[in-house]
Amino acid sequence: MTKPEKLMIDGKRLDGRGPNELRPIKFKAGVLKRADGSCYLEFGGNKVMAAVYGPREVHPRHLQNASRAIVRYRYNMAAFSVEERKRPGPDRRSIEISKVSREALESVVLEELYPRSAVDIFVEILQADAGTRVAGINAASVALADAGIPMRCLVSACSVGKIDGEVVLDLNKDEDNYGQADLPVAVNQFGEVTLCQMDGHLTEEEFGKALDMAVDGCKKLHEMQKQALVEKYGTMVAQPAEEE
Ligand code: ADP
């Protein structure tokens, strides 16, 4: 699409959403037979598969940690996931996304329970439409739970940004391309921010508003993630205890 004159008309975005609305989202937990845990997610135009293996033995062995498990995260975009063919294999962007996504999830995994082992998370972007890193984190979080990996809570993620001078939730591809800022955020159930990156510029006031909006978006995502697990496993029994 060529640059549209406006990204917002009469308070509505070009795809019909208001400033506070997420795109349509659909989670499905436990879709892969061979993985220990998995999740398929449609997040607007993004289609994402997450697979989790472990806790399992670490190879190569020199990577083992004697006191805790290590978490590894590989984000990969399929060659057919974007309009022009994407060159297969890791690149600077996917290495960065893998690192920040691992950090976003590592904080909730109870790594000390599994010394010398690894929890491997694979995220495949089958179709990309802006916000793939946050989509990956949401799917990976459900896949970790599906694999039975002990966690303090789930992690939810969404992006916020600025288009036509207004702060809005969950940018789509055109808004990401032609907007003024994009801010992916991940939050755990205790309200701790585990990922916060920013492209573009926001004033301090806009940043505060954007962060609040993202946290609200993450709360909605958290409900959907729980729902996906309830659909697979029945009613959830335990809620995480409040931290002292
Ligand atoms: P995120 O997907 O987390 O928003 P970026 O802001 O880096 O990450 O990318 C925004 C969007 O740009 C992606 O979701 C994807 O649609 C598109 N994109 C990213 N990398 C490529 C690429 N190599 N070729 C074509 N499109 C890409």
CSV table of C-alpha atoms and ligand atoms in Angstrom, one decimal:
chain,number,residue,atom,x,y,z
A,1,MET,CA,0.0,0.0,0.0
A,2,THR,CA,1.3,3.5,-0.8
A,3,LYS,CA,1.4,6.0,2.0
A,4,PRO,CA,-2.2,7.0,2.9
A,5,GLU,CA,-2.9,10.7,3.4
A,6,LYS,CA,-4.3,9.9,6.9
A,7,LEU,CA,-4.1,6.9,9.2
A,8,MET,CA,-7.0,8.0,11.3
A,9,ILE,CA,-10.3,9.5,10.1
A,10,ASP,CA,-12.9,10.8,12.6
A,11,GLY,CA,-11.3,8.9,15.5
A,12,LYS,CA,-11.3,5.6,13.6
A,13,ARG,CA,-8.3,3.8,12.1
A,14,LEU,CA,-8.3,2.6,8.5
A,15,ASP,CA,-9.1,-0.9,9.5
A,16,GLY,CA,-12.1,0.4,11.5
A,17,ARG,CA,-10.7,0.0,15.0
A,18,GLY,CA,-10.8,2.7,17.7
A,19,PRO,CA,-7.5,3.8,19.3
A,20,ASN,CA,-7.8,1.3,22.2
A,21,GLU,CA,-8.8,-1.8,20.2
A,22,LEU,CA,-6.7,-4.9,19.5
A,23,ARG,CA,-6.9,-6.8,16.2
A,24,PRO,CA,-8.9,-10.0,16.2
A,25,ILE,CA,-7.0,-12.7,18.1
A,26,LYS,CA,-7.3,-16.5,18.3
A,27,PHE,CA,-5.2,-18.8,20.4
A,28,LYS,CA,-5.1,-22.6,20.2
A,29,ALA,CA,-3.0,-24.5,22.7
A,30,GLY,CA,-1.5,-27.9,22.1
A,31,VAL,CA,-1.6,-28.2,18.3
A,32,LEU,CA,1.7,-30.1,17.7
A,33,LYS,CA,2.0,-33.8,18.6
A,34,ARG,CA,5.8,-34.0,18.9
A,35,ALA,CA,6.5,-30.9,20.9
A,36,ASP,CA,6.1,-31.0,24.7
A,37,GLY,CA,4.0,-27.9,24.4
A,38,SER,CA,2.7,-25.7,21.6
A,39,CYS,CA,0.4,-22.9,20.6
A,40,TYR,CA,-0.9,-21.6,17.3
A,41,LEU,CA,-1.9,-17.9,17.3
A,42,GLU,CA,-3.6,-15.6,14.9
A,43,PHE,CA,-3.0,-12.0,15.9
A,44,GLY,CA,-4.6,-9.7,13.2
A,45,GLY,CA,-2.8,-10.7,10.0
A,46,ASN,CA,0.0,-12.5,11.9
A,47,LYS,CA,0.1,-16.3,12.0
A,48,VAL,CA,2.5,-17.8,14.5
A,49,MET,CA,3.4,-21.2,15.8
A,50,ALA,CA,5.3,-21.7,19.0
A,51,ALA,CA,6.8,-25.1,20.1
A,52,VAL,CA,8.4,-25.8,23.5
A,53,TYR,CA,10.7,-28.7,24.3
A,54,GLY,CA,12.0,-29.5,27.7
A,55,PRO,CA,13.2,-29.4,30.4
A,56,ARG,CA,15.7,-31.6,28.6
A,57,GLU,CA,19.5,-32.3,28.6
A,58,VAL,CA,21.6,-29.4,27.3
A,59,HIS,CA,23.7,-29.9,24.2
A,60,PRO,CA,26.4,-28.8,23.9
A,61,ARG,CA,27.1,-29.8,27.5
A,62,HIS,CA,29.4,-26.8,28.3
A,63,LEU,CA,26.3,-24.7,28.1
A,64,GLN,CA,24.8,-26.4,31.2
A,65,ASN,CA,24.3,-24.4,34.3
A,66,ALA,CA,24.8,-26.4,37.5
A,67,SER,CA,22.3,-24.4,39.5
A,68,ARG,CA,19.4,-23.8,37.1
A,69,ALA,CA,17.8,-24.5,33.7
A,70,ILE,CA,18.7,-22.4,30.7
A,71,VAL,CA,16.0,-21.0,28.5
A,72,ARG,CA,16.6,-20.7,24.7
A,73,TYR,CA,14.4,-18.9,22.3
A,74,ARG,CA,14.6,-19.0,18.5
A,75,TYR,CA,12.4,-16.6,16.5
A,76,ASN,CA,12.3,-17.3,12.9
A,77,MET,CA,10.4,-15.8,10.0
A,78,ALA,CA,9.4,-18.2,7.2
A,79,ALA,CA,10.6,-17.3,3.7
A,80,PHE,CA,6.9,-17.0,2.7
A,81,SER,CA,5.8,-14.9,5.7
A,82,VAL,CA,6.3,-11.5,4.0
A,83,GLU,CA,5.4,-10.1,0.6
A,84,GLU,CA,8.9,-10.3,-0.9
A,85,ARG,CA,10.6,-13.6,-0.1
A,86,LYS,CA,12.5,-13.4,3.1
A,87,ARG,CA,16.0,-14.9,2.9
A,88,PRO,CA,16.0,-18.0,5.1
A,89,GLY,CA,18.1,-18.2,8.3
A,90,PRO,CA,19.0,-16.0,11.2
A,91,ASP,CA,19.8,-12.3,10.7
A,92,ARG,CA,20.5,-9.4,13.0
A,93,ARG,CA,16.8,-8.7,13.5
A,94,SER,CA,15.8,-12.3,14.4
A,95,ILE,CA,18.8,-12.6,16.7
A,96,GLU,CA,17.8,-9.4,18.5
A,97,ILE,CA,14.1,-10.5,18.7
A,98,SER,CA,15.1,-14.0,20.0
A,99,LYS,CA,17.2,-12.3,22.8
A,100,VAL,CA,14.6,-9.9,24.0
A,101,SER,CA,11.8,-12.4,23.8
A,102,ARG,CA,13.8,-14.9,25.8
A,103,GLU,CA,14.4,-12.2,28.4
A,104,ALA,CA,10.7,-11.4,28.5
A,105,LEU,CA,9.9,-15.0,29.4
A,106,GLU,CA,12.9,-16.1,31.4
A,107,SER,CA,11.8,-14.1,34.4
A,108,VAL,CA,8.7,-16.2,34.9
A,109,VAL,CA,10.2,-19.7,34.4
A,110,LEU,CA,11.2,-21.4,37.6
A,111,GLU,CA,14.6,-22.2,36.3
A,112,GLU,CA,16.1,-23.3,39.6
A,113,LEU,CA,13.9,-26.4,39.6
A,114,TYR,CA,15.8,-28.0,36.7
A,115,PRO,CA,19.6,-27.6,37.0
A,116,ARG,CA,21.7,-28.6,34.0
A,117,SER,CA,18.7,-28.7,31.7
A,118,ALA,CA,17.3,-26.6,28.9
A,119,VAL,CA,13.9,-25.3,28.0
A,120,ASP,CA,13.8,-24.7,24.2
A,121,ILE,CA,11.3,-22.3,22.7
A,122,PHE,CA,10.8,-22.2,18.9
A,123,VAL,CA,8.7,-19.4,17.3
A,124,GLU,CA,7.9,-19.6,13.6
A,125,ILE,CA,6.3,-16.7,12.0
A,126,LEU,CA,4.2,-18.1,9.2
A,127,GLN,CA,2.6,-14.8,8.2
A,128,ALA,CA,3.9,-11.4,9.3
A,129,ASP,CA,1.8,-8.3,9.6
A,130,ALA,CA,3.5,-6.1,12.2
A,131,GLY,CA,3.8,-7.0,15.9
A,132,THR,CA,5.3,-10.5,15.3
A,133,ARG,CA,7.6,-10.3,18.3
A,134,VAL,CA,4.7,-9.7,20.7
A,135,ALA,CA,2.6,-12.3,18.9
A,136,GLY,CA,5.5,-14.8,19.4
A,137,ILE,CA,5.8,-14.0,23.1
A,138,ASN,CA,2.1,-14.6,23.7
A,139,ALA,CA,2.2,-17.9,21.8
A,140,ALA,CA,5.4,-19.0,23.5
A,141,SER,CA,3.9,-18.2,26.9
A,142,VAL,CA,0.9,-20.5,26.3
A,143,ALA,CA,3.2,-23.2,24.8
A,144,LEU,CA,5.4,-23.1,27.9
A,145,ALA,CA,2.3,-23.7,30.1
A,146,ASP,CA,1.1,-26.4,27.7
A,147,ALA,CA,4.5,-28.1,28.1
A,148,GLY,CA,3.9,-28.1,31.9
A,149,ILE,CA,7.0,-25.9,32.5
A,150,PRO,CA,6.6,-24.5,36.1
A,151,MET,CA,6.2,-20.7,35.8
A,152,ARG,CA,5.3,-17.9,38.2
A,153,CYS,CA,2.6,-16.7,35.8
A,154,LEU,CA,2.0,-16.1,32.1
A,155,VAL,CA,3.6,-13.3,30.1
A,156,SER,CA,1.4,-11.2,27.7
A,157,ALA,CA,2.6,-8.8,25.1
A,158,CYS,CA,1.3,-6.2,22.7
A,159,SER,CA,2.5,-3.1,20.9
A,160,VAL,CA,1.4,0.5,21.1
A,161,GLY,CA,2.4,3.3,18.8
A,162,LYS,CA,1.6,6.7,17.5
A,163,ILE,CA,-0.2,7.4,14.2
A,164,ASP,CA,-1.3,10.9,13.0
A,165,GLY,CA,-0.1,12.3,16.4
A,166,GLU,CA,-2.4,9.9,18.4
A,167,VAL,CA,-1.4,7.1,20.7
A,168,VAL,CA,-3.0,3.8,19.6
A,169,LEU,CA,-2.9,0.1,20.6
A,170,ASP,CA,-1.6,-2.7,18.5
A,171,LEU,CA,-0.3,-1.3,15.2
A,172,ASN,CA,-1.1,-3.1,11.9
A,173,LYS,CA,1.4,-3.1,9.1
A,174,ASP,CA,0.4,0.2,7.5
A,175,GLU,CA,0.4,1.9,10.8
A,176,ASP,CA,3.8,0.4,11.6
A,177,ASN,CA,5.2,1.5,8.2
A,178,TYR,CA,3.8,5.1,8.2
A,179,GLY,CA,3.3,5.8,11.9
A,180,GLN,CA,5.6,7.9,14.1
A,181,ALA,CA,6.3,5.4,16.9
A,182,ASP,CA,6.1,1.7,17.7
A,183,LEU,CA,6.5,0.3,21.2
A,184,PRO,CA,6.4,-3.4,21.9
A,185,VAL,CA,5.7,-4.2,25.5
A,186,ALA,CA,5.4,-7.4,27.5
A,187,VAL,CA,4.0,-7.6,31.0
A,188,ASN,CA,3.7,-10.5,33.4
A,189,GLN,CA,0.7,-11.2,35.7
A,190,PHE,CA,2.4,-9.3,38.6
A,191,GLY,CA,2.5,-6.2,36.4
A,192,GLU,CA,6.2,-6.3,35.9
A,193,VAL,CA,7.3,-5.1,32.5
A,194,THR,CA,9.6,-7.7,30.9
A,195,LEU,CA,10.0,-6.2,27.5
A,196,CYS,CA,9.9,-2.6,26.4
A,197,GLN,CA,11.4,-1.4,23.2
A,198,MET,CA,10.8,1.7,21.1
A,199,ASP,CA,11.1,2.8,17.5
A,200,GLY,CA,10.4,6.4,16.8
A,201,HIS,CA,9.7,9.2,19.2
A,202,LEU,CA,7.1,9.9,22.0
A,203,THR,CA,7.0,12.7,24.5
A,204,GLU,CA,7.1,11.8,28.2
A,205,GLU,CA,3.4,12.2,28.5
A,206,GLU,CA,2.7,10.1,25.4
A,207,PHE,CA,5.0,7.4,26.7
A,208,GLY,CA,3.1,7.2,29.9
A,209,LYS,CA,-0.2,7.0,28.1
A,210,ALA,CA,1.2,4.4,25.7
A,211,LEU,CA,2.5,2.2,28.5
A,212,ASP,CA,-0.9,2.3,30.3
A,213,MET,CA,-2.6,1.4,27.1
A,214,ALA,CA,-0.2,-1.5,26.5
A,215,VAL,CA,-0.7,-2.8,30.0
A,216,ASP,CA,-4.5,-2.8,29.5
A,217,GLY,CA,-4.0,-4.6,26.1
A,218,CYS,CA,-1.8,-7.2,27.9
A,219,LYS,CA,-4.5,-7.8,30.5
A,220,LYS,CA,-7.0,-8.6,27.6
A,221,LEU,CA,-4.4,-10.9,26.0
A,222,HIS,CA,-3.8,-12.6,29.4
A,223,GLU,CA,-7.5,-13.5,29.6
A,224,MET,CA,-7.4,-15.0,26.1
A,225,GLN,CA,-4.3,-17.0,26.9
A,226,LYS,CA,-5.9,-18.4,30.0
A,227,GLN,CA,-9.0,-19.2,28.0
A,228,ALA,CA,-6.9,-21.2,25.4
A,229,LEU,CA,-5.5,-23.3,28.3
A,230,VAL,CA,-8.9,-23.7,29.9
A,231,GLU,CA,-10.2,-24.9,26.5
A,232,LYS,CA,-7.5,-27.6,26.4
A,233,TYR,CA,-7.3,-28.5,30.1
A,234,GLY,CA,-10.7,-27.7,31.6
A,235,THR,CA,-11.1,-25.3,34.5
A,236,MET,CA,-8.1,-23.7,36.0
A,237,VAL,CA,-7.8,-24.4,39.7
A,238,ALA,CA,-4.9,-22.4,41.0
A,239,GLN,CA,-4.4,-18.7,40.7
A,240,PRO,CA,-0.9,-17.3,41.4
A,241,ALA,CA,-0.5,-16.1,45.0
A,242,GLU,CA,0.2,-12.4,45.4
A,243,GLU,CA,3.9,-11.8,46.0
A,244,GLU,CA,4.9,-10.7,49.5
B,1,ADP,P1,7.6,-6.7,14.7
B,1,ADP,O1,7.1,-7.8,13.7
B,1,ADP,O2,7.8,-7.3,16.0
B,1,ADP,O3,6.7,-5.5,14.7
B,1,ADP,P2,9.4,-5.1,13.2
B,1,ADP,O4,8.9,-3.8,13.7
B,1,ADP,O5,10.9,-5.3,13.0
B,1,ADP,O6,9.0,-6.3,14.2
B,1,ADP,O7,8.8,-5.5,11.8
B,1,ADP,C1,7.5,-5.0,11.5
B,1,ADP,C2,7.0,-5.8,10.3
B,1,ADP,O8,7.8,-5.5,9.2
B,1,ADP,C3,6.9,-7.3,10.5
B,1,ADP,O9,5.9,-7.7,11.3
B,1,ADP,C4,6.9,-7.7,9.1
B,1,ADP,O10,5.5,-7.6,8.6
B,1,ADP,C5,7.7,-6.7,8.3
B,1,ADP,N1,9.1,-7.2,8.1
B,1,ADP,C6,10.0,-7.5,9.0
B,1,ADP,N2,11.1,-8.0,8.5
B,1,ADP,C7,10.9,-8.1,7.1
B,1,ADP,C8,11.6,-8.6,6.0
B,1,ADP,N3,12.8,-9.1,6.1
B,1,ADP,N4,11.0,-8.5,4.8
B,1,ADP,C9,9.7,-8.0,4.7
B,1,ADP,N5,9.0,-7.6,5.7
B,1,ADP,C10,9.5,-7.6,6.9
